Amino acid sequence: MNSSSTGGLAEGDTLDAGAGSLLRQPMAVWATAGASVVAFMGIGLVDPILPSIAKGLDATAGQVSLLFTSYFLITAIAMLVTGFVSSRVGGRRTLLLGLALVVVFAALSGTSGSVGELVGFRAGWGLGNALFVSTALAVIVGAAAGGSAAAILLYESALGLGMACGPLLGALLGDASWRYPFFGTAFLMAIGFLCITAFLKEQPKPARKTGLLDPIKALGHGGLASAAASSFFYNYTFFTVLAFTPFVLNMTPYKSGAVFFAWGVLLAVFSVVVAPRMQARFGSLKVLGGSLVLLAADVLVLGYGSHTTAIVCTILSGAFIGVNNTVYTELALGVSDAPRPVASAGYNFVRWFAAAAAPYFAPKIEEWTDIHIPFVVAAVTALLGALVVVVRRSALTDEAEELAPRHATEDGVTVFANS
């Protein structure tokens, strides 16, 4: 696959050809992609109903935000396990195990009688989701018709659709009861389980089995460690917006769901369509640094602006987040000589800890100071992410911009749960 020197796709690249065959896929691919949509919906599902959950379970904003913390803390740790499991039992069985865990724990989440129970069930959900999404792209690439480029496009489309529709589903079902979105997710994932059981054949196992510590060892590479460190700071900003903003907006589930649906649409469009074009024109590191600075400014205005301004800035942040997700993924896949699934696991192991930390610390910082300061901290962390990119530019530049697009399409590595 030909790539430009700036990390974007060259003119006439196979992505265009892959897009043409996007809809002509076997049922196994559609089953996995459909389940991927629901899996990504689970990330933003609780956003519009966080205030309703707090009210229903007589919990504080800080306690309810632990729904994100437990989910992503387990997801981070599971990054060390997913490759170990899938390289031994195969992709199909790993997908089914992940789906089964999501079905069980999503349903249990809807029965919670206390916020402590709900936080615990979300942790189990996070393990299932990590097993599923870390394997789904590799499975789609292995089963897709029309080449890996079509598979990547289909997967990223599923990612964007899930991130956009999660808050919408949460709002529609959560307007009646905060429990219904959890039951709805369990039902949809159960359908995905049945479809994958029926349509997906077992994929060949990797020639080399992945060890539990391989992702940690991969972080010994300076470029990969730098990408992970920068993304750690960025993800703190990202999940401050996702987990803390609903309490600041203080809107009904319908209105909050609409805001985060628009946010998700921008995230999807800028991730799949805009980011590659910007990379081709300006280069990956310039795009990433500029996007992080703009995200910092956006979050700062969100924290100090009027209610209407906060809504606009929340939606607009989706554009910067979409760009950042794409560029960080390419850097993680292309900057080191480690096997790409191993590099991806090590990178995600680091950055998901920030996704776990932000929902916990943002409400605490508000308690200690005022409602504006969590966004000041989020703006600072975005700038720290940009600073790492500038200071470690030479380490991040090594082969990354030339190899990242090729790696992303040849290896079938996870992207978002990854992103």
Coordinates of C-alpha atoms in Angstrom, one line a residue:
M1 CA 0.0 0.0 0.0
N2 CA 1.5 3.3 -1.0
S3 CA 1.6 6.0 1.7
S4 CA 2.6 9.6 1.6
S5 CA 5.5 10.9 3.7
T6 CA 3.1 12.7 6.0
G7 CA 1.3 9.7 7.3
G8 CA -1.8 10.1 5.1
L9 CA -3.0 7.9 2.2
A10 CA -1.6 8.6 -1.2
E11 CA -3.7 9.4 -4.2
G12 CA -5.2 6.3 -5.7
D13 CA -4.4 4.2 -2.6
T14 CA -6.3 1.0 -2.0
L15 CA -8.6 2.7 0.5
D16 CA -10.6 4.0 -2.4
A17 CA -10.9 0.5 -3.9
G18 CA -11.7 -0.9 -0.5
A19 CA -14.5 1.6 -0.1
G20 CA -16.1 0.4 -3.3
S21 CA -16.4 -3.1 -2.0
L22 CA -17.5 -2.0 1.5
L23 CA -21.0 -3.2 1.2
R24 CA -20.2 -6.5 -0.5
Q25 CA -19.2 -8.4 2.6
P26 CA -19.9 -12.0 3.9
M27 CA -22.3 -12.4 6.8
A28 CA -19.5 -13.1 9.2
V29 CA -18.1 -9.6 8.6
W30 CA -21.5 -7.9 9.1
A31 CA -22.2 -9.9 12.3
T32 CA -18.9 -8.9 13.8
A33 CA -19.3 -5.2 12.6
G34 CA -22.8 -5.1 14.0
A35 CA -21.6 -6.4 17.4
S36 CA -18.8 -3.8 17.3
V37 CA -21.3 -1.0 16.9
V38 CA -23.1 -2.1 20.1
A39 CA -19.8 -2.6 21.9
F40 CA -18.7 0.9 21.2
M41 CA -22.2 2.2 22.1
G42 CA -21.5 0.9 25.6
I43 CA -18.8 3.6 26.2
G44 CA -21.1 6.6 25.9
L45 CA -24.3 4.8 26.8
V46 CA -24.4 6.0 30.4
D47 CA -23.5 9.7 29.5
P48 CA -27.1 11.1 29.3
I49 CA -28.3 9.1 32.3
L50 CA -25.5 9.8 34.8
P51 CA -27.7 12.4 36.6
S52 CA -30.6 10.0 36.6
I53 CA -28.5 7.2 38.0
A54 CA -27.2 9.5 40.7
K55 CA -30.8 10.4 41.6
G56 CA -32.1 6.8 41.4
L57 CA -29.3 5.3 43.5
D58 CA -29.0 8.3 45.9
A59 CA -25.4 8.8 44.8
T60 CA -23.0 11.7 44.3
A61 CA -21.6 12.7 41.0
G62 CA -18.2 11.4 42.1
Q63 CA -19.7 8.0 42.9
V64 CA -21.5 7.7 39.6
S65 CA -18.4 8.7 37.7
L66 CA -16.8 5.6 39.0
L67 CA -18.9 3.8 36.4
F68 CA -16.3 5.0 33.9
T69 CA -13.3 4.5 36.3
S70 CA -14.1 0.8 37.0
Y71 CA -14.9 0.1 33.3
F72 CA -11.6 1.6 31.9
L73 CA -9.4 0.4 34.8
I74 CA -10.3 -3.1 33.9
T75 CA -10.0 -2.4 30.2
A76 CA -6.5 -1.1 30.7
I77 CA -5.4 -4.2 32.7
A78 CA -7.2 -6.5 30.2
M79 CA -4.9 -5.1 27.4
L80 CA -2.2 -7.4 28.9
V81 CA -4.6 -10.4 28.7
T82 CA -6.5 -10.1 25.4
G83 CA -3.5 -11.0 23.1
F84 CA -2.5 -13.8 25.5
V85 CA -6.0 -15.3 25.3
S86 CA -6.8 -14.8 21.5
S87 CA -3.4 -16.2 20.4
R88 CA -4.3 -19.4 22.3
V89 CA -8.0 -20.0 21.9
G90 CA -8.5 -18.1 18.5
G91 CA -10.4 -15.0 17.5
R92 CA -13.9 -16.5 17.3
R93 CA -13.8 -17.9 20.8
T94 CA -12.3 -14.7 22.2
L95 CA -15.2 -12.7 20.6
L96 CA -17.8 -15.0 22.0
L97 CA -16.3 -14.9 25.5
G98 CA -16.2 -11.1 25.4
L99 CA -19.8 -10.9 24.2
A100 CA -21.0 -13.4 26.8
L101 CA -19.4 -11.3 29.6
V102 CA -20.9 -8.1 28.3
V103 CA -24.4 -9.7 28.1
V104 CA -24.2 -11.0 31.7
F105 CA -22.7 -7.8 33.3
A106 CA -24.8 -5.4 31.3
A107 CA -27.9 -7.2 32.4
L108 CA -26.7 -7.3 36.0
S109 CA -26.0 -3.6 35.8
G110 CA -29.7 -3.0 35.2
T111 CA -30.6 -4.9 38.4
S112 CA -28.2 -2.9 40.6
G113 CA -29.6 -1.8 44.0
S114 CA -26.6 0.4 44.9
V115 CA -24.0 2.4 43.1
G116 CA -21.3 0.0 44.5
E117 CA -23.0 -2.9 42.7
L118 CA -23.3 -0.9 39.5
V119 CA -19.6 0.1 39.6
G120 CA -18.7 -3.6 40.1
F121 CA -20.8 -4.8 37.3
R122 CA -19.4 -2.2 35.0
A123 CA -15.9 -3.5 35.7
G124 CA -17.0 -7.0 34.5
W125 CA -18.5 -5.3 31.5
G126 CA -15.2 -3.6 30.8
L127 CA -13.4 -7.0 30.8
G128 CA -15.9 -8.4 28.2
N129 CA -15.7 -5.3 26.1
A130 CA -11.9 -5.4 26.1
L131 CA -11.8 -9.0 24.9
F132 CA -14.3 -8.3 22.2
V133 CA -13.1 -5.0 20.7
S134 CA -9.4 -6.0 20.9
T135 CA -10.1 -8.9 18.6
A136 CA -12.9 -7.6 16.4
L137 CA -10.8 -5.8 13.8
A138 CA -8.4 -8.7 13.3
V139 CA -11.4 -11.0 12.7
I140 CA -13.1 -8.5 10.3
V141 CA -9.8 -8.2 8.3
G142 CA -9.5 -12.0 8.2
A143 CA -13.0 -12.5 6.9
A144 CA -13.6 -9.4 4.8
A145 CA -14.0 -9.3 1.0
G146 CA -12.3 -6.6 -1.0
G147 CA -9.1 -6.4 0.9
S148 CA -8.0 -5.1 4.3
A149 CA -8.7 -1.4 3.4
A150 CA -12.4 -2.1 3.1
A151 CA -12.3 -4.0 6.4
I152 CA -10.6 -1.0 8.2
L153 CA -13.1 1.4 6.8
L154 CA -16.0 -0.8 7.9
Y155 CA -14.6 -1.2 11.4
E156 CA -14.0 2.6 11.8
S157 CA -17.5 3.2 10.5
A158 CA -18.8 0.8 13.2
L159 CA -16.7 2.6 15.8
G160 CA -18.1 6.1 14.8
L161 CA -21.6 4.8 14.6
G162 CA -21.4 3.2 18.0
M163 CA -19.9 6.3 19.7
A164 CA -22.6 8.5 18.2
C165 CA -25.5 6.2 18.9
G166 CA -24.6 5.2 22.4
P167 CA -25.7 8.4 24.0
L168 CA -28.8 8.5 21.9
L169 CA -29.8 5.0 23.0
G170 CA -29.1 5.9 26.6
A171 CA -31.3 8.9 26.3
L172 CA -34.2 7.1 24.6
L173 CA -34.3 4.2 26.9
G174 CA -33.1 6.1 30.0
D175 CA -36.0 8.6 29.8
A176 CA -38.3 5.9 31.2
S177 CA -35.8 4.4 33.6
W178 CA -32.0 4.5 34.0
R179 CA -32.1 0.7 34.1
Y180 CA -33.4 0.2 30.6
P181 CA -30.3 1.2 28.6
F182 CA -28.4 -1.6 30.4
F183 CA -31.0 -4.2 29.6
G184 CA -31.2 -2.9 26.0
T185 CA -27.4 -3.3 25.6
A186 CA -27.5 -6.9 27.0
F187 CA -30.3 -7.8 24.5
L188 CA -28.4 -6.3 21.5
M189 CA -25.2 -8.0 22.5
A190 CA -27.0 -11.3 22.9
I191 CA -28.2 -11.0 19.3
G192 CA -24.6 -10.3 18.3
F193 CA -23.5 -13.4 20.1
L194 CA -26.0 -15.5 18.2
C195 CA -25.0 -14.0 14.9
I196 CA -21.3 -14.6 15.4
T197 CA -22.0 -18.1 16.5
A198 CA -24.0 -18.8 13.4
F199 CA -22.0 -16.9 10.7
L200 CA -18.4 -16.6 11.8
K201 CA -16.0 -19.6 11.3
E202 CA -12.9 -20.0 13.5
Q203 CA -10.0 -17.8 12.3
P204 CA -6.4 -19.2 12.1
K205 CA -4.4 -18.8 15.3
P206 CA -1.3 -16.6 15.2
A207 CA 1.9 -18.4 14.5
R208 CA 3.5 -16.9 17.6
K209 CA 1.7 -16.9 21.0
T210 CA 1.6 -13.6 22.9
G211 CA 3.1 -13.5 26.4
L212 CA 1.5 -11.6 29.2
L213 CA 4.4 -9.2 29.6
D214 CA 5.1 -8.7 25.9
P215 CA 3.1 -5.4 25.8
I216 CA 5.1 -4.0 28.7
K217 CA 8.4 -5.0 27.1
A218 CA 7.3 -3.2 23.9
L219 CA 7.1 0.0 25.9
G220 CA 10.9 0.0 26.2
H221 CA 10.9 1.5 22.7
G222 CA 11.3 5.3 23.1
G223 CA 8.9 6.2 20.3
L224 CA 6.1 3.9 21.5
A225 CA 6.6 5.0 25.1
S226 CA 6.4 8.7 24.0
A227 CA 3.2 8.0 22.0
A228 CA 1.7 6.3 25.0
A229 CA 2.7 9.1 27.4
S230 CA 1.3 11.8 25.2
S231 CA -1.9 9.8 24.7
F232 CA -2.2 9.3 28.5
F233 CA -2.4 13.1 29.0
Y234 CA -4.8 13.5 26.0
N235 CA -7.1 10.7 27.3
Y236 CA -7.5 12.5 30.6
T237 CA -8.9 15.5 28.7
F238 CA -11.1 13.3 26.5
F239 CA -12.7 11.5 29.4
T240 CA -13.1 14.7 31.5
V241 CA -15.4 15.8 28.7
L242 CA -17.2 12.5 28.4
A243 CA -17.7 11.7 32.0
F244 CA -17.9 15.1 33.8
T245 CA -19.6 17.4 31.3
P246 CA -23.1 15.7 31.7
F247 CA -23.2 16.9 35.3
V248 CA -22.2 20.4 34.2
L249 CA -24.8 20.6 31.5
N250 CA -27.4 19.2 33.9
M251 CA -29.9 18.5 31.1
T252 CA -32.7 15.9 30.6
P253 CA -31.6 12.6 29.2
Y254 CA -33.1 13.5 25.8
K255 CA -31.2 16.8 25.5
S256 CA -28.0 15.4 26.9
G257 CA -28.3 12.4 24.5
A258 CA -28.8 14.8 21.5
V259 CA -25.7 16.8 22.5
F260 CA -23.5 13.7 22.7
F261 CA -25.0 12.3 19.6
A262 CA -23.8 15.4 17.7
W263 CA -20.5 15.1 19.5
G264 CA -20.2 11.4 18.3
V265 CA -21.1 12.4 14.7
L266 CA -18.3 14.9 14.6
L267 CA -15.9 12.4 16.2
A268 CA -16.7 9.8 13.5
V269 CA -16.5 12.2 10.6
F270 CA -13.2 13.8 11.7
S271 CA -11.7 10.4 12.5
V272 CA -12.6 8.6 9.3
V273 CA -12.7 11.4 6.7
V274 CA -11.0 14.6 7.9
A275 CA -7.9 13.3 9.8
P276 CA -6.3 11.4 6.9
R277 CA -6.7 14.4 4.6
M278 CA -5.1 16.7 7.2
Q279 CA -2.3 14.3 7.7
A280 CA -1.6 14.1 4.0
R281 CA -1.4 17.9 3.8
F282 CA 0.4 18.9 7.0
G283 CA 2.0 15.8 8.5
S284 CA 0.9 13.7 11.4
L285 CA 2.8 15.4 14.2
K286 CA 1.8 18.9 13.2
V287 CA -1.9 17.8 13.0
L288 CA -1.7 16.1 16.4
G289 CA 0.0 19.0 18.1
G290 CA -2.3 21.6 16.7
S291 CA -5.4 19.5 17.5
L292 CA -4.3 19.1 21.1
V293 CA -3.8 22.8 21.5
L294 CA -7.2 23.5 20.0
L295 CA -8.8 20.9 22.3
A296 CA -7.2 22.6 25.3
A297 CA -8.7 25.9 24.3
D298 CA -12.1 24.4 23.6
V299 CA -12.2 22.7 27.0
L300 CA -11.1 25.9 28.8
V301 CA -14.0 27.8 27.1
L302 CA -16.3 25.0 28.0
G303 CA -15.5 25.3 31.6
Y304 CA -15.9 29.1 31.8
G305 CA -18.6 29.8 29.2
S306 CA -22.3 30.1 29.4
H307 CA -24.6 27.1 29.3
T308 CA -25.1 27.5 25.5
T309 CA -21.3 27.9 25.0
A310 CA -20.7 24.8 27.0
I311 CA -23.0 22.8 24.8
V312 CA -21.3 24.1 21.6
C313 CA -17.8 23.4 23.0
T314 CA -18.9 19.9 24.1
I315 CA -20.0 19.1 20.6
L316 CA -17.0 20.8 18.9
S317 CA -14.6 18.7 21.1
G318 CA -15.7 15.7 19.1
A319 CA -13.9 17.0 16.1
F320 CA -10.6 17.4 17.9
I321 CA -11.0 14.0 19.6
G322 CA -11.7 12.3 16.3
V323 CA -8.5 13.7 14.7
N324 CA -6.4 12.8 17.8
N325 CA -7.7 9.2 17.9
T326 CA -6.7 8.6 14.3
V327 CA -3.2 10.1 14.6
Y328 CA -2.4 8.5 17.9
T329 CA -3.4 5.1 16.5
E330 CA -1.1 5.4 13.5
L331 CA 1.8 6.5 15.7
A332 CA 1.3 3.6 18.1
L333 CA 1.2 1.1 15.2
G334 CA 4.1 2.5 13.2
V335 CA 6.7 4.0 15.6
S336 CA 8.3 0.8 16.9
D337 CA 9.5 -2.6 15.5
A338 CA 7.3 -4.6 17.9
P339 CA 4.6 -6.8 16.5
R340 CA 1.7 -4.5 15.9
P341 CA -0.8 -6.3 18.2
V342 CA 1.8 -6.2 21.0
A343 CA 2.6 -2.5 20.4
S344 CA -1.1 -1.7 20.4
A345 CA -1.7 -3.5 23.6
G346 CA 1.2 -1.8 25.4
Y347 CA 0.1 1.6 24.2
N348 CA -3.5 1.0 25.2
F349 CA -2.4 -0.4 28.6
V350 CA -0.9 3.0 29.4
R351 CA -3.5 5.4 28.0
W352 CA -6.6 3.7 29.4
F353 CA -5.4 4.4 32.9
A354 CA -6.1 8.1 32.2
A355 CA -9.6 7.2 31.0
A356 CA -10.0 5.6 34.4
A357 CA -8.5 8.5 36.3
A358 CA -10.3 11.4 34.8
P359 CA -13.9 10.4 35.8
Y360 CA -12.7 9.9 39.4
F361 CA -10.6 13.1 39.8
A362 CA -12.8 15.6 37.9
P363 CA -15.6 15.5 40.5
K364 CA -13.1 15.4 43.4
I365 CA -11.3 18.5 42.0
E366 CA -14.7 20.3 41.8
E367 CA -15.3 19.4 45.5
W368 CA -11.9 20.8 46.5
T369 CA -12.2 23.9 44.3
D370 CA -15.1 24.9 42.0
I371 CA -16.8 23.7 38.9
H372 CA -14.3 25.5 36.6
I373 CA -11.1 24.0 37.7
P374 CA -11.6 20.4 36.4
F375 CA -11.7 21.9 32.9
V376 CA -8.5 23.9 33.6
V377 CA -6.8 20.7 34.6
A378 CA -8.1 19.0 31.4
A379 CA -6.8 21.9 29.3
V380 CA -3.4 21.6 31.0
T381 CA -3.2 17.8 30.3
A382 CA -4.1 18.4 26.6
L383 CA -1.2 20.9 26.5
L384 CA 1.1 18.4 28.2
G385 CA 0.2 15.9 25.5
A386 CA 1.2 18.4 22.9
L387 CA 4.4 19.2 24.8
V388 CA 5.4 15.5 24.7
V389 CA 4.8 15.5 20.9
V390 CA 7.1 18.5 20.5
V391 CA 9.9 17.4 22.9
R392 CA 9.9 13.8 21.7
R393 CA 9.4 14.7 18.0
S394 CA 12.5 12.8 16.8
A395 CA 11.5 9.6 18.6
L396 CA 8.0 9.8 17.2
T397 CA 9.1 10.7 13.7
D398 CA 11.2 7.6 13.2
E399 CA 9.5 5.6 10.5
A400 CA 6.0 6.4 12.0
E401 CA 4.7 8.6 9.3
E402 CA 5.9 6.3 6.5
L403 CA 4.8 3.0 8.0
A404 CA 1.6 3.8 10.1
P405 CA -1.0 3.6 7.3
R406 CA 0.6 0.4 5.9
H407 CA 0.6 -1.2 9.3
A408 CA -2.9 -0.2 10.0
T409 CA -4.2 -1.9 6.9
E410 CA -1.9 -5.0 6.9
D411 CA -2.1 -6.2 10.4
G412 CA -5.6 -5.8 11.5
V413 CA -4.7 -4.4 14.9
T414 CA -7.3 -3.0 17.2
V415 CA -8.0 0.7 16.8
F416 CA -10.3 2.2 19.4
A417 CA -10.3 0.1 22.3
N418 CA -8.1 1.0 21.4
S419 CA -9.4 4.4 20.9

